[in-house]
XYZ file of N, CA and C in Angstrom:
687
model
N -57.173 199.862 -98.740
C -57.023 198.582 -98.047
C -56.987 197.412 -99.024
N -57.839 197.497 -100.051
C -57.891 196.392 -101.007
C -56.567 196.264 -101.769
N -56.018 197.452 -102.112
C -54.764 197.405 -102.863
C -53.648 196.737 -102.049
N -53.651 196.977 -100.716
C -52.636 196.342 -99.867
C -52.799 194.827 -99.826
N -54.041 194.428 -99.684
C -54.284 192.982 -99.593
C -53.909 192.261 -100.870
N -53.969 192.968 -102.005
C -53.595 192.319 -103.266
C -52.081 192.226 -103.424
N -51.366 193.205 -102.857
C -49.902 193.218 -103.044
C -49.204 192.109 -102.267
N -49.790 191.697 -101.164
C -49.130 190.687 -100.329
C -48.960 189.344 -101.035
N -49.962 188.817 -101.691
C -49.773 187.556 -102.416
C -48.715 187.669 -103.505
N -48.612 188.869 -104.158
C -47.617 189.060 -105.208
C -46.210 188.985 -104.611
N -46.030 189.652 -103.457
C -44.731 189.613 -102.796
C -44.390 188.194 -102.361
N -45.407 187.499 -101.847
C -45.195 186.119 -101.402
C -44.771 185.219 -102.548
N -45.406 185.377 -103.693
C -45.096 184.538 -104.854
C -43.699 184.849 -105.380
N -43.339 186.154 -105.346
C -41.988 186.524 -105.766
C -40.942 185.894 -104.838
N -41.236 185.948 -103.544
C -40.329 185.369 -102.551
C -40.143 183.881 -102.795
N -41.227 183.190 -103.132
C -41.162 181.750 -103.381
C -40.271 181.434 -104.581
N -40.194 182.359 -105.536
C -39.364 182.143 -106.719
C -37.919 182.552 -106.456
N -37.734 183.725 -105.852
C -36.401 184.300 -105.673
C -35.556 183.509 -104.688
N -36.135 183.119 -103.547
C -35.364 182.417 -102.513
C -34.748 181.119 -103.039
N -35.524 180.247 -103.711
C -34.896 179.023 -104.253
C -33.792 179.338 -105.263
N -33.976 180.415 -106.064
C -32.941 180.771 -107.034
C -31.654 181.192 -106.336
N -31.807 181.946 -105.252
C -30.630 182.366 -104.480
C -29.926 181.161 -103.884
N -30.717 180.248 -103.322
C -30.147 179.030 -102.719
C -29.407 178.222 -103.779
N -30.018 178.085 -104.972
C -29.408 177.323 -106.064
C -28.092 177.968 -106.507
N -28.107 179.308 -106.585
C -26.882 180.016 -106.977
C -25.776 179.795 -105.966
N -26.128 179.853 -104.672
C -25.142 179.632 -103.612
C -24.561 178.231 -103.703
N -25.440 177.253 -103.979
C -24.982 175.857 -104.108
C -23.984 175.722 -105.246
N -24.319 176.316 -106.410
C -23.424 176.215 -107.570
C -22.092 176.909 -107.311
N -22.136 178.071 -106.670
C -20.896 178.787 -106.350
C -20.045 177.965 -105.389
N -20.697 177.365 -104.382
C -19.973 176.544 -103.403
C -19.326 175.342 -104.068
N -20.081 174.686 -104.960
C -19.527 173.531 -105.685
C -18.348 173.963 -106.533
N -18.506 175.106 -107.216
C -17.433 175.608 -108.066
C -16.178 175.917 -107.274
N -16.370 176.570 -106.129
C -15.224 176.877 -105.274
C -14.588 175.607 -104.733
N -15.426 174.630 -104.400
C -14.912 173.357 -103.888
C -14.078 172.635 -104.918
N -14.570 172.596 -106.164
C -13.822 171.945 -107.237
C -12.506 172.670 -107.462
N -12.575 174.014 -107.482
C -11.360 174.795 -107.665
C -10.352 174.533 -106.572
N -10.861 174.392 -105.334
C -9.955 174.153 -104.202
C -9.264 172.800 -104.334
N -10.050 171.761 -104.613
C -9.469 170.428 -104.683
C -8.526 170.287 -105.874
N -8.764 171.030 -106.944
C -7.905 170.924 -108.116
C -6.602 171.690 -107.959
N -6.440 172.364 -106.815
C -5.130 172.916 -106.523
C -4.175 171.784 -106.189
N -4.726 170.655 -105.731
C -3.918 169.480 -105.456
C -3.596 168.798 -106.784
N -2.618 167.877 -106.759
C -2.237 167.175 -107.976
C -3.017 165.872 -108.111
N -3.321 165.534 -109.344
C -4.067 164.315 -109.664
C -3.146 163.095 -109.540
N -3.658 162.010 -109.007
C -2.909 160.750 -108.943
C -3.237 159.919 -110.173
N -2.245 159.734 -111.032
C -2.449 159.006 -112.294
C -2.503 157.504 -112.038
N -1.456 156.971 -111.373
C -1.372 155.547 -111.056
C -0.099 155.311 -110.250
N 0.065 154.085 -109.768
C 1.315 153.689 -109.118
C 2.423 153.614 -110.179
N 3.628 154.022 -109.800
C 4.738 153.943 -110.741
C 5.017 152.468 -111.053
N 5.241 152.118 -112.324
C 5.557 150.721 -112.650
C 6.867 150.263 -111.996
N 6.958 148.963 -111.748
C 8.194 148.397 -111.207
C 9.293 148.497 -112.274
N 10.488 148.861 -111.861
C 11.637 148.810 -112.782
C 12.881 148.415 -112.014
N 13.791 147.738 -112.718
C 15.039 147.249 -112.126
C 16.095 147.287 -113.226
N 16.907 148.360 -113.228
C 17.870 148.588 -114.296
C 19.220 148.987 -113.704
N 20.225 149.134 -114.576
C 21.593 149.445 -114.144
C 21.939 150.879 -114.503
N 22.508 151.624 -113.544
C 22.813 153.029 -113.820
C 24.246 153.231 -114.308
N 24.625 154.500 -114.497
C 25.936 154.852 -115.049
C 27.088 154.456 -114.141
N 26.793 154.156 -112.895
C 27.829 153.695 -111.957
C 27.812 152.185 -111.784
N 27.127 151.521 -112.720
C 27.013 150.057 -112.716
C 26.301 149.544 -111.473
N 25.373 150.346 -110.973
C 24.609 150.000 -109.767
C 23.158 149.712 -110.138
N 22.594 148.659 -109.566
C 21.189 148.334 -109.802
C 20.301 149.382 -109.116
N 19.345 149.913 -109.888
C 18.414 150.908 -109.364
C 16.993 150.432 -109.643
N 16.166 150.425 -108.614
C 14.768 150.024 -108.764
C 13.863 151.173 -108.327
N 12.584 151.005 -108.592
C 11.616 152.005 -108.120
C 11.598 152.067 -106.586
N 11.944 150.952 -105.935
C 11.972 150.932 -104.466
C 13.121 151.801 -103.914
N 14.206 151.886 -104.683
C 15.318 152.752 -104.265
C 14.917 154.224 -104.285
N 13.902 154.558 -105.088
C 13.480 155.952 -105.222
C 12.354 156.310 -104.257
N 11.907 155.314 -103.481
C 10.857 155.577 -102.496
C 11.324 156.651 -101.504
N 10.445 157.593 -101.219
C 10.799 158.680 -100.317
C 11.367 159.892 -101.033
N 11.500 159.779 -102.372
C 11.990 160.892 -103.178
C 10.915 161.313 -104.188
N 10.916 162.584 -104.520
C 10.132 163.071 -105.658
C 11.059 162.976 -106.864
N 10.594 162.372 -107.967
C 11.492 162.229 -109.114
C 10.754 162.260 -110.449
N 11.539 162.486 -111.499
C 11.040 162.527 -112.862
C 11.533 161.304 -113.615
N 10.742 160.861 -114.592
C 11.139 159.724 -115.434
C 11.032 160.140 -116.896
N 12.113 159.938 -117.642
C 12.122 160.203 -119.082
C 12.738 159.013 -119.804
N 12.409 158.873 -121.101
C 13.055 157.886 -121.964
C 13.870 158.659 -123.003
N 15.100 158.214 -123.250
C 16.011 158.939 -124.136
C 17.066 157.961 -124.649
N 18.035 158.459 -125.431
C 19.262 157.707 -125.696
C 20.379 158.700 -126.010
N 21.595 158.332 -125.688
C 22.703 159.290 -125.691
C 23.078 159.769 -127.091
N 22.867 158.943 -128.124
C 23.236 159.341 -129.492
C 22.149 160.163 -130.177
N 21.037 160.369 -129.525
C 19.895 161.065 -130.121
C 20.291 162.488 -130.541
N 20.021 162.847 -131.817
C 20.421 164.175 -132.297
C 19.309 165.223 -132.210
N 18.127 164.821 -131.731
C 16.986 165.746 -131.800
C 16.458 166.117 -130.411
N 15.432 165.419 -129.934
C 14.760 165.887 -128.714
C 15.475 165.482 -127.420
N 16.310 164.444 -127.459
C 16.949 163.984 -126.209
C 17.843 165.048 -125.569
N 18.713 165.714 -126.339
C 19.513 166.771 -125.708
C 18.639 167.871 -125.106
N 17.535 168.186 -125.779
C 16.612 169.201 -125.254
C 16.031 168.742 -123.919
N 15.553 167.497 -123.880
C 14.965 166.954 -122.659
C 15.996 166.912 -121.530
N 17.206 166.421 -121.852
C 18.256 166.341 -120.829
C 18.626 167.722 -120.289
N 18.699 168.710 -121.176
C 19.036 170.076 -120.739
C 17.929 170.655 -119.858
N 16.684 170.356 -120.208
C 15.579 170.824 -119.362
C 15.604 170.138 -118.001
N 15.977 168.861 -117.982
C 16.147 168.155 -116.711
C 17.271 168.794 -115.892
N 18.357 169.141 -116.581
C 19.502 169.766 -115.910
C 19.090 171.093 -115.273
N 18.269 171.860 -115.989
C 17.769 173.134 -115.461
C 16.914 172.888 -114.213
N 16.050 171.883 -114.291
C 15.184 171.561 -113.142
C 16.038 171.131 -111.955
N 17.065 170.315 -112.210
C 17.968 169.874 -111.138
C 18.561 171.083 -110.415
N 19.010 172.079 -111.171
C 19.592 173.285 -110.575
C 18.567 174.061 -109.759
N 17.357 174.179 -110.304
C 16.324 174.971 -109.646
C 15.817 174.317 -108.367
N 15.747 172.993 -108.354
C 15.226 172.286 -107.174
C 16.314 172.135 -106.111
N 17.467 171.590 -106.489
C 18.626 171.494 -105.587
C 18.226 170.971 -104.201
N 17.640 169.781 -104.207
C 17.140 169.186 -102.969
C 17.537 167.713 -102.931
N 18.087 167.217 -101.814
C 18.515 165.814 -101.744
C 17.368 164.817 -101.853
N 16.127 165.289 -101.710
C 14.963 164.403 -101.847
C 14.375 164.437 -103.249
N 15.124 165.040 -104.190
C 14.674 165.071 -105.586
C 15.615 164.230 -106.446
N 15.055 163.504 -107.419
C 15.868 162.685 -108.307
C 15.334 162.661 -109.731
N 16.122 162.100 -110.625
C 15.752 161.968 -112.046
C 16.121 160.558 -112.504
N 15.204 159.940 -113.235
C 15.439 158.631 -113.857
C 15.394 158.820 -115.373
N 16.543 158.629 -116.024
C 16.642 158.746 -117.490
C 16.931 157.357 -118.045
N 15.942 156.758 -118.705
C 16.050 155.367 -119.172
C 16.399 155.344 -120.654
N 17.529 154.727 -120.986
C 17.955 154.642 -122.386
C 17.158 153.583 -123.144
N 16.738 153.944 -124.363
C 16.053 152.966 -125.222
C 17.034 152.369 -126.241
N 18.335 152.663 -126.053
C 19.392 152.159 -126.938
C 20.480 151.478 -126.104
N 20.110 150.436 -125.367
C 21.068 149.821 -124.428
C 22.263 149.161 -125.101
N 22.145 148.800 -126.378
C 23.291 148.203 -127.076
C 24.454 149.184 -127.108
N 24.170 150.427 -127.339
C 25.207 151.462 -127.327
C 25.406 152.042 -125.925
N 24.293 152.247 -125.230
C 24.342 152.949 -123.944
C 24.676 152.010 -122.791
N 25.940 151.647 -122.724
C 26.451 150.861 -121.609
C 26.619 151.786 -120.405
N 26.820 151.242 -119.210
C 27.072 152.108 -118.049
C 28.214 153.100 -118.283
N 29.288 152.629 -118.956
C 30.425 153.523 -119.217
C 30.020 154.684 -120.126
N 29.285 154.379 -121.188
C 28.823 155.425 -122.109
C 27.906 156.398 -121.377
N 27.010 155.875 -120.549
C 26.079 156.726 -119.812
C 26.802 157.579 -118.768
N 27.889 157.052 -118.205
C 28.660 157.841 -117.242
C 29.292 159.044 -117.940
N 29.817 158.819 -119.141
C 30.388 159.922 -119.919
C 29.297 160.918 -120.312
N 28.131 160.388 -120.642
C 27.016 161.257 -121.023
C 26.576 162.103 -119.830
N 26.492 161.503 -118.662
C 26.108 162.234 -117.450
C 27.096 163.361 -117.164
N 28.405 163.068 -117.358
C 29.437 164.083 -117.139
C 29.297 165.214 -118.160
N 29.015 164.856 -119.409
C 28.838 165.854 -120.459
C 27.641 166.750 -120.168
N 26.588 166.154 -119.594
C 25.387 166.922 -119.253
C 25.595 167.787 -118.013
N 26.621 167.500 -117.261
C 26.860 168.245 -116.026
C 25.945 167.822 -114.900
N 25.465 166.567 -114.973
C 24.595 166.049 -113.903
C 25.369 166.027 -112.583
N 24.785 166.610 -111.562
C 25.473 166.737 -110.276
C 24.904 165.833 -109.186
N 23.602 165.645 -109.203
C 22.952 164.934 -108.116
C 23.242 163.437 -108.156
N 23.527 162.824 -107.013
C 23.678 161.370 -106.965
C 22.352 160.654 -107.211
N 21.260 161.418 -107.228
C 19.934 160.839 -107.479
C 19.522 160.932 -108.947
N 20.441 161.393 -109.819
C 20.134 161.376 -111.251
C 20.751 160.116 -111.828
N 19.897 159.146 -112.149
C 20.344 157.843 -112.629
C 20.038 157.694 -114.114
N 21.099 157.486 -114.915
C 20.955 157.169 -116.336
C 20.968 155.650 -116.434
N 19.834 155.066 -116.836
C 19.654 153.619 -116.705
C 19.698 152.880 -118.039
N 20.210 151.661 -117.994
C 20.283 150.790 -119.154
C 19.923 149.368 -118.740
N 19.642 148.526 -119.740
C 19.266 147.138 -119.451
C 18.789 146.450 -120.708
N 18.018 145.411 -120.558
C 17.490 144.654 -121.688
C 16.452 145.483 -122.445
N 16.572 145.550 -123.768
C 15.692 146.417 -124.570
C 14.236 145.973 -124.517
N 13.973 144.686 -124.539
C 12.588 144.207 -124.450
C 11.966 144.621 -123.112
N 12.751 144.494 -122.070
C 12.284 144.870 -120.728
C 11.995 146.366 -120.661
N 12.878 147.167 -121.244
C 12.687 148.623 -121.265
C 11.431 148.987 -122.046
N 11.189 148.282 -123.147
C 9.969 148.519 -123.921
C 8.716 148.242 -123.113
N 8.763 147.188 -122.304
C 7.610 146.859 -121.448
C 7.400 147.925 -120.371
N 8.509 148.422 -119.813
C 8.399 149.482 -118.799
C 7.749 150.723 -119.405
N 8.185 151.087 -120.618
C 7.610 152.255 -121.294
C 6.111 152.071 -121.505
N 5.710 150.864 -121.911
C 4.281 150.571 -122.095
C 3.523 150.737 -120.783
N 4.105 150.272 -119.697
C 3.447 150.371 -118.393
C 3.342 151.829 -117.928
N 4.303 152.650 -118.324
C 4.239 154.081 -118.028
C 3.249 154.794 -118.949
N 2.864 154.135 -120.050
C 2.048 154.771 -121.093
C 2.790 155.921 -121.762
N 4.116 155.764 -121.890
C 4.945 156.720 -122.616
C 5.485 156.011 -123.849
N 5.270 156.605 -125.026
C 5.595 155.925 -126.292
C 7.095 155.714 -126.476
N 7.441 154.476 -126.816
C 8.776 154.099 -127.271
C 8.579 153.181 -128.466
N 9.335 153.413 -129.550
C 9.159 152.640 -130.779
C 9.452 151.160 -130.619
N 8.852 150.374 -131.486
C 9.035 148.919 -131.490
C 10.488 148.574 -131.839
N 11.107 147.772 -131.010
C 12.505 147.390 -131.206
C 12.725 146.703 -132.554
N 11.738 145.959 -133.011
C 11.876 145.189 -134.247
C 11.713 146.043 -135.499
N 11.243 147.252 -135.362
C 11.029 148.147 -136.496
C 12.199 149.119 -136.578
N 13.085 148.925 -137.560
C 14.301 149.734 -137.649
C 13.991 151.224 -137.764
N 12.921 151.556 -138.453
C 12.565 152.958 -138.642
C 11.996 153.584 -137.373
N 11.466 152.746 -136.491
C 10.781 153.254 -135.295
C 11.504 152.957 -133.988
N 12.472 152.062 -134.010
C 13.029 151.533 -132.756
C 13.612 152.604 -131.842
N 14.144 153.682 -132.412
C 14.734 154.732 -131.583
C 13.851 155.975 -131.489
N 12.616 155.831 -131.913
C 11.653 156.928 -131.714
C 11.066 156.833 -130.309
N 10.752 157.966 -129.749
C 10.167 157.962 -128.406
C 9.475 159.284 -128.140
N 8.662 159.280 -127.126
C 7.913 160.472 -126.732
C 8.809 161.430 -125.951
N 8.423 162.708 -125.974
C 9.118 163.707 -125.173
C 8.428 163.956 -123.849
N 7.548 163.039 -123.438
C 6.795 163.236 -122.206
C 7.563 162.747 -120.985
N 7.264 163.383 -119.845
C 7.947 163.108 -118.580
C 6.924 162.779 -117.502
N 7.216 161.749 -116.720
C 6.349 161.386 -115.595
C 6.895 162.016 -114.316
N 5.980 162.524 -113.497
C 6.323 163.086 -112.183
C 5.856 162.107 -111.112
N 6.777 161.669 -110.266
C 6.477 160.653 -109.244
C 6.668 161.254 -107.852
N 5.702 161.002 -106.967
C 5.804 161.551 -105.610
C 6.568 160.612 -104.673
N 6.703 161.019 -103.420
C 7.498 160.260 -102.458
C 6.931 158.883 -102.150
N 5.639 158.691 -102.427
C 4.986 157.407 -102.152
C 4.905 156.512 -103.386
N 5.597 156.916 -104.459
C 5.612 156.088 -105.660
C 4.368 156.199 -106.507
N 3.690 157.349 -106.465
C 2.524 157.598 -107.314
C 2.887 158.584 -108.420
N 2.479 158.287 -109.657
C 2.635 159.256 -110.740
C 1.567 160.328 -110.543
N 1.988 161.588 -110.550
C 1.085 162.697 -110.284
C 1.083 163.683 -111.445
N 0.029 164.466 -111.550
C -0.009 165.530 -112.557
C -0.935 166.638 -112.095
N -0.746 167.811 -112.672
C -1.652 168.916 -112.404
C -2.845 168.843 -113.362
N -3.812 169.696 -113.133
C -4.969 169.795 -114.018
C -4.710 170.864 -115.068
N -5.186 170.615 -116.299
C -5.061 171.587 -117.365
C -6.138 172.653 -117.279
N -6.107 173.590 -118.224
C -7.084 174.676 -118.249
C -8.509 174.167 -118.479
N -8.628 172.969 -119.070
C -9.951 172.389 -119.314
C -10.486 171.651 -118.092
N -9.722 171.657 -116.992
C -10.164 170.979 -115.778
C -9.816 169.504 -115.735
N -9.176 168.992 -116.806
C -8.792 167.583 -116.860
C -7.309 167.435 -116.520
N -6.911 166.318 -115.870
C -5.499 166.114 -115.561
C -4.668 165.975 -116.831
N -3.482 166.573 -116.850
C -2.638 166.511 -118.049
C -1.900 165.173 -118.137
N -1.800 164.443 -117.044
C -1.169 163.120 -116.919
C 0.354 163.182 -116.988
N 0.909 163.724 -118.085
C 2.364 163.806 -118.235
C 2.756 165.222 -118.661
N 4.023 165.546 -118.454
C 4.545 166.870 -118.770
C 5.468 166.770 -119.986
N 5.543 167.830 -120.759
C 6.423 167.830 -121.926
C 7.830 168.261 -121.530
N 8.821 167.565 -122.062
C 10.211 167.929 -121.829
C 10.810 168.724 -122.971
N 9.959 169.198 -123.893
C 10.431 169.855 -125.110
C 10.488 171.371 -124.979
N 11.074 172.003 -125.998
C 11.071 173.455 -126.130
C 10.006 173.861 -127.146
N 9.559 175.108 -127.037
C 8.470 175.565 -127.896
C 8.729 176.961 -128.461
N 8.090 177.217 -129.623
C 8.144 178.545 -130.251
C 7.323 179.562 -129.464
N 6.279 179.067 -128.810
C 5.291 179.945 -128.184
C 5.185 179.656 -126.687
N 4.824 180.657 -125.889
C 4.728 180.451 -124.435
C 3.622 179.502 -124.014
N 2.626 179.282 -124.897
C 1.526 178.362 -124.568
C 1.909 176.905 -124.775
N 3.035 176.651 -125.452
C 3.476 175.279 -125.674
C 2.665 174.546 -126.720
N 2.311 175.245 -127.797
C 1.508 174.619 -128.857
C 2.362 174.125 -130.022
N 3.508 174.766 -130.258
C 4.337 174.394 -131.405
C 5.761 174.103 -130.940
N 6.113 172.811 -130.926
C 7.443 172.400 -130.465
C 8.519 172.828 -131.449
N 9.667 173.187 -130.906
C 10.813 173.577 -131.734
C 12.081 173.296 -130.934
N 13.056 172.605 -131.551
C 14.262 172.211 -130.834
C 14.974 173.416 -130.213
N 15.017 174.520 -130.948
C 15.704 175.712 -130.446
C 14.748 176.714 -129.820
N 13.506 176.290 -129.564
C 12.510 177.195 -128.994
C 12.952 177.769 -127.662
N 12.578 179.033 -127.427
C 13.009 179.694 -126.187
C 12.011 179.561 -125.048
N 10.883 178.898 -125.307
C 9.864 178.740 -124.271
C 9.839 177.300 -123.754
N 9.655 177.153 -122.450
C 9.632 175.828 -121.807
C 8.489 175.802 -120.791
N 7.238 175.909 -121.228
C 6.128 176.046 -120.276
C 6.002 174.893 -119.287
N 6.153 173.660 -119.749
C 5.988 172.527 -118.832
C 7.154 172.393 -117.866
N 8.325 172.873 -118.275
C 9.474 172.858 -117.366
C 9.185 173.697 -116.126
N 8.571 174.830 -116.359
C 8.243 175.715 -115.236
C 7.126 175.110 -114.378
N 6.159 174.448 -115.025
C 5.097 173.778 -114.268
C 5.677 172.667 -113.397
N 6.627 171.923 -113.959
C 7.255 170.843 -113.204
C 7.971 171.373 -111.968
N 8.671 172.484 -112.129
C 9.383 173.063 -110.984
C 8.393 173.420 -109.874
N 7.258 174.012 -110.252
C 6.224 174.355 -109.261
C 5.695 173.111 -108.581
N 5.399 172.079 -109.368
C 4.750 170.885 -108.812
C 5.719 170.024 -108.009
N 6.990 170.000 -108.410
C 7.994 169.277 -107.623
C 8.130 169.920 -106.243
N 8.182 171.232 -106.226
C 8.288 171.941 -104.941
C 7.083 171.659 -104.059
N 5.923 171.568 -104.685
C 4.699 171.271 -103.919
C 4.794 169.884 -103.288
N 5.305 168.906 -104.046
C 5.401 167.532 -103.534
C 6.526 167.361 -102.518
N 7.515 168.232 -102.561
C 8.629 168.151 -101.615
C 8.288 168.713 -100.248
N 7.203 169.469 -100.144
C 6.815 170.088 -98.862
C 6.400 169.039 -97.849
């Protein structure tokens, strides 16, 4: 009898320890699952900056004209011998894969002195751009520089001859409500922008003009489809 009476307090004390641990574990698992669930959605980076430029058809195009469409924004120039053709070709691939009237592309030239509407129209034809929603835009260079700053996408200083035609290979994804969106990376943080470049490796760690891997291109196709639903 004595041995039984001693075992009960031990069981009770164990229960007092184990039950809170189980509850705590359940809470952490629930939080983890909740975070995982919400991160299936895309992160809202910010409202798309206002822009008002002229396209290859000599038509004024603004961010308001793109309202109701999912679209991509890149900075490039037609004479670029390096990353611009890569970016444009990746855009062309995405255009083919999406093939939706509610999808568009905004390609803003950082070399408006050369890239007149006529030049951009020839460039669009050379690229095989098919969608009426793919706008190759030109305008005042100072204004374009300000737009790039507002997008937080690097474009070189116009006054610096060595840097004026340098630019980032990053692409902004914009939803139908005019919000820049992005997915979350493996670290749980939003990636903010997508790369328009080619890579040597499938992880997208080493860029290469002739690289056969396009990891962010495939991510963009997935995320565009998600926003078009």
